Coordinates of C-alpha atoms and ligand atoms in Angstrom, one line a residue:
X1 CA 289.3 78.4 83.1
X2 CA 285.7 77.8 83.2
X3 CA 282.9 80.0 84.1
X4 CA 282.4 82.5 86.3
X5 CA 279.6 84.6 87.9
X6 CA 281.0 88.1 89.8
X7 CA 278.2 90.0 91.6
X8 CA 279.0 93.6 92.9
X9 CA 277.1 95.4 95.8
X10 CA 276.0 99.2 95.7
X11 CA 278.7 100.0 97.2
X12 CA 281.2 98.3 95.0
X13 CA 279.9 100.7 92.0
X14 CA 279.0 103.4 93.8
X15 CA 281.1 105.9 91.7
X16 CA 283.0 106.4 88.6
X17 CA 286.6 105.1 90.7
X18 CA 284.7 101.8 92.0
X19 CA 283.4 101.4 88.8
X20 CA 286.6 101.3 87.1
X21 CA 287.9 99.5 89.9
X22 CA 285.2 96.6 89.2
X23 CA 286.0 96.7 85.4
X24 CA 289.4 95.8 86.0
X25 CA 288.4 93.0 88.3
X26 CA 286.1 91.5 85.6
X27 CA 288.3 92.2 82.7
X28 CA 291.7 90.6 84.8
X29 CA 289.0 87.2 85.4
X30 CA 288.7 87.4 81.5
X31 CA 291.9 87.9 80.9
X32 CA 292.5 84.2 82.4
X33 CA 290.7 83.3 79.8
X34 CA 287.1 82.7 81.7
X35 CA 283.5 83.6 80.5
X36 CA 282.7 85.9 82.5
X37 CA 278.8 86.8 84.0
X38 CA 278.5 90.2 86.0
X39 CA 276.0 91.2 88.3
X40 CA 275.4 94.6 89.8
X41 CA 273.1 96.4 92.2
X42 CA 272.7 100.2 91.8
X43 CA 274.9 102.3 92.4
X44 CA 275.6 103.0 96.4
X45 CA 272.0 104.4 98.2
X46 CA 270.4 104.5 94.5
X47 CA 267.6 102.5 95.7
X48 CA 267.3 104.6 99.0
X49 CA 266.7 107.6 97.2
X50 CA 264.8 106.0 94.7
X51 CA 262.2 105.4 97.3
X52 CA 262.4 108.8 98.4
X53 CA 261.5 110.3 95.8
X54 CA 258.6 108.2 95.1
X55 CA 257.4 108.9 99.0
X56 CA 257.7 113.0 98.1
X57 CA 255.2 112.3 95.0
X58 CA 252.9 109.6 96.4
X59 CA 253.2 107.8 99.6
X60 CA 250.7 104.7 98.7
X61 CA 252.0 104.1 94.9
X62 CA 251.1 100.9 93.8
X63 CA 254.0 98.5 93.8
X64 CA 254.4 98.0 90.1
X65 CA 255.4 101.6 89.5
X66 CA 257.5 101.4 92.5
X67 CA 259.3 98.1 90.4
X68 CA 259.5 100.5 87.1
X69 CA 261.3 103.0 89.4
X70 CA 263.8 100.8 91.3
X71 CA 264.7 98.6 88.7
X72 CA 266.1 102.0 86.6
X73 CA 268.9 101.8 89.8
X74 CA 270.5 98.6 88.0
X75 CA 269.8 100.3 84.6
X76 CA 272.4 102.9 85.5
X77 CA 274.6 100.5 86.9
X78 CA 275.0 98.0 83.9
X79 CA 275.8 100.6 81.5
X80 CA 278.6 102.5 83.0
X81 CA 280.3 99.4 84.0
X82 CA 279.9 98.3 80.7
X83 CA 281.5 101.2 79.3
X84 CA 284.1 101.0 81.7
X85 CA 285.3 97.8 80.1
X86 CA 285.2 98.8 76.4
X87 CA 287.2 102.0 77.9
X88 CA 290.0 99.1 78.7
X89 CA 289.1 97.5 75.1
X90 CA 287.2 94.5 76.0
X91 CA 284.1 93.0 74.5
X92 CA 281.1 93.5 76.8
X93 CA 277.4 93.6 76.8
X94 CA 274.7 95.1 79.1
X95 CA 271.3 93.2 79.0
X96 CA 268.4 94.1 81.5
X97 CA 267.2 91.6 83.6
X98 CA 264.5 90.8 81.2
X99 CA 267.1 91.1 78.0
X100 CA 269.0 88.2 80.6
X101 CA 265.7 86.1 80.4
X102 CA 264.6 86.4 84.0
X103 CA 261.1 85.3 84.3
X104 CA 259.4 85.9 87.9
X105 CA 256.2 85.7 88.9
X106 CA 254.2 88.6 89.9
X107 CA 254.5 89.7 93.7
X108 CA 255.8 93.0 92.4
X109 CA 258.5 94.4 94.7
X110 CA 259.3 90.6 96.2
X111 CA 258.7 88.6 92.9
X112 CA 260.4 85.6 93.2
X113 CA 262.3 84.2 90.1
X114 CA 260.4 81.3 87.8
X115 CA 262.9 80.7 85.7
X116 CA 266.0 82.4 83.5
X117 CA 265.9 81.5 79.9
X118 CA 269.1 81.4 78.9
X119 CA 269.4 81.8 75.2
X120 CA 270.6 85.3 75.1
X121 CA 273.3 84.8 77.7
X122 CA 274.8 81.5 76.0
X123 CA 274.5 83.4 72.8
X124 CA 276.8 86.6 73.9
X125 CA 279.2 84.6 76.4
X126 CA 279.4 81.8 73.0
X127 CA 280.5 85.4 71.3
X128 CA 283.3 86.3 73.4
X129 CA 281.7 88.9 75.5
X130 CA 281.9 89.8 79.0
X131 CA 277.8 89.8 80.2
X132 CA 276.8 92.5 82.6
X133 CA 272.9 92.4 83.8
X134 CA 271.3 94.2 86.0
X135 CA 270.3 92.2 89.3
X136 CA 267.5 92.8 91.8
X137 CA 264.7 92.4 88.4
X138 CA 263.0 90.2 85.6
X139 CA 259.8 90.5 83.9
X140 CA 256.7 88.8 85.1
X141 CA 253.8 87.1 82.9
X142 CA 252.2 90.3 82.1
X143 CA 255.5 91.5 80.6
X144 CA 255.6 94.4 83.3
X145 CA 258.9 94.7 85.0
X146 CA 259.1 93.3 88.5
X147 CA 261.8 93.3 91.7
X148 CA 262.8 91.2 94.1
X149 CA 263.2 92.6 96.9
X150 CA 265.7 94.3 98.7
X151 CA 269.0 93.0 98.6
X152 CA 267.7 91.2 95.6
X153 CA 270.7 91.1 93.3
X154 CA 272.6 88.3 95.4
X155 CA 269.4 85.7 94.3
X156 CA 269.7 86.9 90.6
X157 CA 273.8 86.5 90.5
X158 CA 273.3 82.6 92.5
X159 CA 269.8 82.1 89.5
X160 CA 272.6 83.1 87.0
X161 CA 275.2 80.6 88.4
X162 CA 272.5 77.7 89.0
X163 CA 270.9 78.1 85.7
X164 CA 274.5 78.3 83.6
X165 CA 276.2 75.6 85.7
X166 CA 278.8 78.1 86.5
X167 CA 281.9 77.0 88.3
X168 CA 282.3 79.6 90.4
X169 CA 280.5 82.6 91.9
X170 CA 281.8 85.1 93.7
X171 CA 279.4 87.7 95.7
X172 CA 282.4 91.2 96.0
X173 CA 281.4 93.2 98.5
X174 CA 283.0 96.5 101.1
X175 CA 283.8 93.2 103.6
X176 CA 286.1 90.9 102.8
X177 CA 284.4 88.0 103.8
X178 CA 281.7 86.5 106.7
X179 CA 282.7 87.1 110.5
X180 CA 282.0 86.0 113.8
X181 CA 279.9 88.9 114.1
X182 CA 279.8 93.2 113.0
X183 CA 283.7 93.6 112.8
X184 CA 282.8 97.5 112.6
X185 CA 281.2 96.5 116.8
X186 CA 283.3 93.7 117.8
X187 CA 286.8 93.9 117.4
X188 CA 287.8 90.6 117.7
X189 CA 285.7 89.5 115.5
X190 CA 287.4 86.5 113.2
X191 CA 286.9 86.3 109.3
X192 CA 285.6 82.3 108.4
X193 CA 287.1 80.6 105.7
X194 CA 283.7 78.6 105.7
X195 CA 280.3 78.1 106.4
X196 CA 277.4 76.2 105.7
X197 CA 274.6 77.3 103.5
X198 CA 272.5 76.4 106.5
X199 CA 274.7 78.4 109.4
X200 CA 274.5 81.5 106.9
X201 CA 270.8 81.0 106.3
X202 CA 270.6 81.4 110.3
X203 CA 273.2 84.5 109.9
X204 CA 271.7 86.4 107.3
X205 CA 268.3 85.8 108.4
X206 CA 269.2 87.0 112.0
X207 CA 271.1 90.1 111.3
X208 CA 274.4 89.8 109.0
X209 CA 274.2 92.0 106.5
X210 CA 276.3 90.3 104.3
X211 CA 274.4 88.4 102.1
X212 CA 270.7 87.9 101.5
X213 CA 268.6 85.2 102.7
X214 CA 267.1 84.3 99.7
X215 CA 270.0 83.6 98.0
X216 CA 271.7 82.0 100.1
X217 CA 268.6 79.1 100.2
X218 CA 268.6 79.2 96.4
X219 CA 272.4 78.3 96.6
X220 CA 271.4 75.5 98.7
X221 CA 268.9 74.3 96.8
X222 CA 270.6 74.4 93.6
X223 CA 274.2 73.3 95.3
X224 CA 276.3 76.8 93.7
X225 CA 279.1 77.0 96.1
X226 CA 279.4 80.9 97.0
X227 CA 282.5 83.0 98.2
X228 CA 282.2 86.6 99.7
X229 CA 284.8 88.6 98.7
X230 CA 286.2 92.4 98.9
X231 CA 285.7 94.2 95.7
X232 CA 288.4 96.5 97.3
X233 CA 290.8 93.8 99.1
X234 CA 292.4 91.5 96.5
X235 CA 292.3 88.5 99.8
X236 CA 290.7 85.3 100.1
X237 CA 287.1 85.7 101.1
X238 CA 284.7 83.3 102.8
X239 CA 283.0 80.4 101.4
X240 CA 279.7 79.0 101.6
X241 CA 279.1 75.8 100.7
X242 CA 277.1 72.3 101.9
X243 CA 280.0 70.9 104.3
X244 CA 282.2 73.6 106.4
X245 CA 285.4 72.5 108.1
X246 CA 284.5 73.1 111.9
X247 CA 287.8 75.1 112.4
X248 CA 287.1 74.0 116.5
X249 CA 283.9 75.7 116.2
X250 CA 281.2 75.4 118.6
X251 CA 279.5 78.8 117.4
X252 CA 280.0 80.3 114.5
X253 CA 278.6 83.6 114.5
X254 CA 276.7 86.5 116.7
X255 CA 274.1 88.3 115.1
X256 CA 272.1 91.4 116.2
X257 CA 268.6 92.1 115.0
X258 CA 266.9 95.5 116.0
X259 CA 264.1 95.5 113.4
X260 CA 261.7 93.8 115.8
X261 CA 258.7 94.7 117.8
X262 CA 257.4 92.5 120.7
X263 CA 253.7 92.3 120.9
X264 CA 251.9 90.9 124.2
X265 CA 247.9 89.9 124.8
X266 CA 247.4 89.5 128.4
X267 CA 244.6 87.6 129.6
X268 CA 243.2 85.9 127.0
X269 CA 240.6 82.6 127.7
X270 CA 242.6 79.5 128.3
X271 CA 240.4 77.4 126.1
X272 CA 241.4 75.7 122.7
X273 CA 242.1 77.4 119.3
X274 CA 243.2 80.8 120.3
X275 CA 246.7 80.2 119.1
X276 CA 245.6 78.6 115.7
X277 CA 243.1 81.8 115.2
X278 CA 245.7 84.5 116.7
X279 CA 248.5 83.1 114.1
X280 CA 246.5 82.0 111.0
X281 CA 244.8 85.6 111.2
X282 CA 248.5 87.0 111.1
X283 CA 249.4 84.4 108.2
X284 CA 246.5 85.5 106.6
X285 CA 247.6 89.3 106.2
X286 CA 251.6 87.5 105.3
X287 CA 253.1 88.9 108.4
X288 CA 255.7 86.9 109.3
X289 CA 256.0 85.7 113.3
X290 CA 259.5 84.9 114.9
X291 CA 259.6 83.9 118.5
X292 CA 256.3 83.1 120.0
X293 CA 255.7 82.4 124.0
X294 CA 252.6 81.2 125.7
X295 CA 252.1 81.8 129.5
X296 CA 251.4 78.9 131.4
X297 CA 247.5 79.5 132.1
X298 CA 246.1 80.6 135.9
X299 CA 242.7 81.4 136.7
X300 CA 241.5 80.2 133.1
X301 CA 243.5 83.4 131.4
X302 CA 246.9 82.7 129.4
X303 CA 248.9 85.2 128.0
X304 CA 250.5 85.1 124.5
X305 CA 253.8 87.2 122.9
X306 CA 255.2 87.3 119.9
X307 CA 257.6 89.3 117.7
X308 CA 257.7 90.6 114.2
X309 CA 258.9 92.7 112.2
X310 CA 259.0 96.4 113.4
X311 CA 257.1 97.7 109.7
X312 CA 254.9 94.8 110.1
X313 CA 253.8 95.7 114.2
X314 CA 250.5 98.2 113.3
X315 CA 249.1 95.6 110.9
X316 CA 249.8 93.2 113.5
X317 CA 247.8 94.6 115.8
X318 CA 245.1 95.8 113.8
X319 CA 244.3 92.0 112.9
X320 CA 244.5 91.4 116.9
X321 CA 241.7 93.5 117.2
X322 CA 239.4 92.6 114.9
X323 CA 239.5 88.7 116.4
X324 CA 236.0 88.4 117.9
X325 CA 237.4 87.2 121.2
X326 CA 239.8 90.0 121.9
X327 CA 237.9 92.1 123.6
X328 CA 238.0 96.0 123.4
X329 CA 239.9 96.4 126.7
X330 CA 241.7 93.6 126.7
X331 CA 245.4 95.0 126.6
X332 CA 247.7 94.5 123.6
X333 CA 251.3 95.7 124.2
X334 CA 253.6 96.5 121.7
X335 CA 257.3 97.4 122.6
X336 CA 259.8 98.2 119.9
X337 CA 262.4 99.5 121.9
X338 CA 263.9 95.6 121.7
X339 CA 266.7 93.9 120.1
X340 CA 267.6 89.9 119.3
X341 CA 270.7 88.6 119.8
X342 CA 271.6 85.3 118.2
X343 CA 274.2 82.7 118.1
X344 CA 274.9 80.5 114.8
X345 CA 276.9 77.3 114.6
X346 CA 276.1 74.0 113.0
X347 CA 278.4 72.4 116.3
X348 CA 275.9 73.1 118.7
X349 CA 273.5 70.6 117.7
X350 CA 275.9 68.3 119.3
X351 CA 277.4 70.3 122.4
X352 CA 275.2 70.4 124.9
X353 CA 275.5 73.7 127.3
X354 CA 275.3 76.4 124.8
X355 CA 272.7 78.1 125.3
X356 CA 273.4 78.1 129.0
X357 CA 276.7 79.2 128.8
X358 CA 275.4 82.3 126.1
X359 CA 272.7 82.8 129.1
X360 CA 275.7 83.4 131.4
X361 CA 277.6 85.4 129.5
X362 CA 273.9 88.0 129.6
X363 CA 273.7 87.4 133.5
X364 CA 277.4 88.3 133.9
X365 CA 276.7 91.8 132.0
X366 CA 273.1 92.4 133.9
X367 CA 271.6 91.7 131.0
X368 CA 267.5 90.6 131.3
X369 CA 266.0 87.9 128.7
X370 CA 262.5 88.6 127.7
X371 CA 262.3 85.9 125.0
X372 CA 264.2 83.3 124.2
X373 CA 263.8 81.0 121.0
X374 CA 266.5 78.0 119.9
X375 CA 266.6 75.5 116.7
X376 CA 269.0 72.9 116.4
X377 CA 271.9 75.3 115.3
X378 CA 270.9 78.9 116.8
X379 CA 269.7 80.4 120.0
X380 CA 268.0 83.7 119.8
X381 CA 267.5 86.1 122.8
X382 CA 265.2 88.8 123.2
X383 CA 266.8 92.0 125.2
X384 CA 266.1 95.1 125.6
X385 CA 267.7 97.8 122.7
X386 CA 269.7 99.0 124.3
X387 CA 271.5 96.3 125.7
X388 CA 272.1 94.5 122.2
X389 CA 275.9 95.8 121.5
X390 CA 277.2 95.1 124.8
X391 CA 275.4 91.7 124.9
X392 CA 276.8 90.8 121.4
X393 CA 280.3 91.4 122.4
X394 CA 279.9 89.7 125.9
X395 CA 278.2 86.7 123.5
X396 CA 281.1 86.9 121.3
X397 CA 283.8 86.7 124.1
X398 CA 282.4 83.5 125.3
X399 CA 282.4 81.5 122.5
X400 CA 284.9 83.5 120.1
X401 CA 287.4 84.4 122.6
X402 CA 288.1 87.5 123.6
Ligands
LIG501 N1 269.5 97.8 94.6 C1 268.7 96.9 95.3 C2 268.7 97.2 96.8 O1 269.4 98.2 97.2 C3 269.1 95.5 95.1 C4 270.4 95.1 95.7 O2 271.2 96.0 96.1 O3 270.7 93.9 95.7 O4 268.0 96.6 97.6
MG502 MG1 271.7 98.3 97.2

């Protein structure tokens, strides 16, 4: 008995036979005799089409009306699951992320939470009733409604736990837990009991899909132990928490990343400060750099590449051109026909060979590296596109076993 958070993805609501399906998850925790928080995302690709719509009208709307139109998805959502539940004859309450006291600040469509004031929840869980909000939203200074982000619900569901002190949460989603890598690509791909908050940071920042990166930091920060679970498969999921048990695991997961673009400025002066003015230009306009290389220089010229996002590429290159010392012919390349592969594991901070051996494993598929990038507990690759299934399974087999 205690209290519980549940968070449902898109896809666990996304019609009137998930919905019920969730109710009866919620109501069966309540039964136990648990309070019982619930947060959902809208229903299935509610927010897809959301956008859609708002591209056929205006394709430069400003970002707050794109927040008053998304945040209607989880609108939907809260209110037929909570009539699901009083159909089974339980006490429930939809509130709206603002009704649930989520403050944010006010980067509209990536707000990031300031604080939940919890008076309302505590008042309706202290009367019995099962809570459902709407994740993904709050309300900013202004009082104007505000998301955050896509994916968003995840961070308002781990807020919700943190702020409550909730003894569990539970993330349901259409997998039934974390994997070596895409089960749907690799099939022998293994379901973790754990992982670390840091190893999933790496995952879901690289390429899972399973949860999103935010949240998975704030649940770090704020120490709220996480499991991903099937909202459709009553089985253990996967838990996330501060210390894993290794289960004999060098690597713990293989991720693939297509959203990237490679950009390339060859034959730039070798002299000081053109690294500090190339990226402090990009960090001006918030674009966000991942693996960077600098060519050794030759005949005072150095070449420098870097990757981004692939949405983020023409802005990228824009801001290139306007530095005074990139000169109108000198060549900026930009190919987004690429892919990173990565591999995740806490072990290999303290196995030397591993990024060798996942080199290998490429070399023995005829596989090129353009890029490569490591921390302590990942090693990213740049390929080519193409190449990135067969060089996640080939990644896979070496570590995971075939
Ligand atoms: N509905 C929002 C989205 O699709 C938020 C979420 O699903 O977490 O991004
Ligand atoms: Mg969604």
């Amino acid at each position: 008995m205690g209290l519980i958070v549940q968070k449902f993805g898109g896809s666990s609501v996304a019609n009137a036979e998930r919905v019920m399906n969730v109710a009866k998850i919620v109501t069966d925790t309540y039964k136990q005799g648990n309070d019982v928080v619930v947060v959902v995302s809208a229903q299935g690709d509610t927010t897809d089409d959301l956008i859609a719509k708002a591209k056929e009208i205006n394709e430069n709307a400003t970002k707050r009306e794109m927040d008053m139109l998304l945040a209607s998805g989880e609108q939907i959502s809260i209110a037929l699951l909570a009539m699901a539940i009083q159909s089974m004859g339980f006490p429930v309450i939809s509130l709206l992320g603002w009704q649930a006291g989520f403050s944010t600040n006010s980067v509209y469509s990536a707000a990031r939470i300031r604080k939940i004031n919890t008076d309302r929840l505590k008042m309706e869980l202290g009367n019995k009733k099962i809570v459902v909000v709407a994740g993904f939203q709050g309300l900013n200074d202004k009082e104007d409604i505000t998301t955050l982000g896509r994916g968003g619900s995840d961070t308002s569901a781990v807020a919700i736990a943190s702020a409550l002190q909730a003894d569990k949460c539970q993330i349901f989603t259409d997998v039934d837990g974390v994997y070596t890598a895409d089960p749907r690509k690799v099939k022998n791909a293994k379901k973790l009991q754990e992982i670390t908050y840091d190893e999933m940071l790496e995952l879901a920042t690289l390429g899972a899909q399973v949860l999103n990166n935010r949240s998975v930091e704030m649940a770090k920060k704020y120490n709220v132990e996480l499991e991903v679970i099937s909202s459709l498969n009553p089985i253990p999921g996967t838990i996330v928490k501060e210390v894993a048990k290794m289960e004999k695991m060098l690597v713990r997961g293989v991720t693939k990343d297509t959203d990237v673009a490679r950009i390339s400025i060859v034959g730039l002066t070798d002299v000081p400060g053109i690294a500090f003015k190339i990226f402090s230009k990009l960090a001006a306009k918030d674009i966000n750099v991942d693996i960077i290389l600098q060519s050794v220089g030759r005949n005072n010229t150095k070449d420098i590449a870097f990757t981004v996002s692939k949405d983020n590429a023409p802005v990228a290159i824009q801001a290139l051109r306007d530095l005074p010392f990139v000169d109108e012919d000198l060549p900026i390349e930009c190919d987004t026909d690429v892919a990173k592969v990565s591999v995740v594991g806490a072990g290999m901070e303290t196995h030397p060979g591993t990024a060798s051996k996942m080199f290998e494993a490429l070399y023995n598929n005829d596989i090129n590296i353009q890029m490569i990038s490591t921390s302590e507990i990942k090693i990213s690759v740049l390929i080519d596109a193409k190449d990135a299934d067969k060089a996640v399974i080939a990644v896979h087999d070496a570590f995971l076993g075939a």
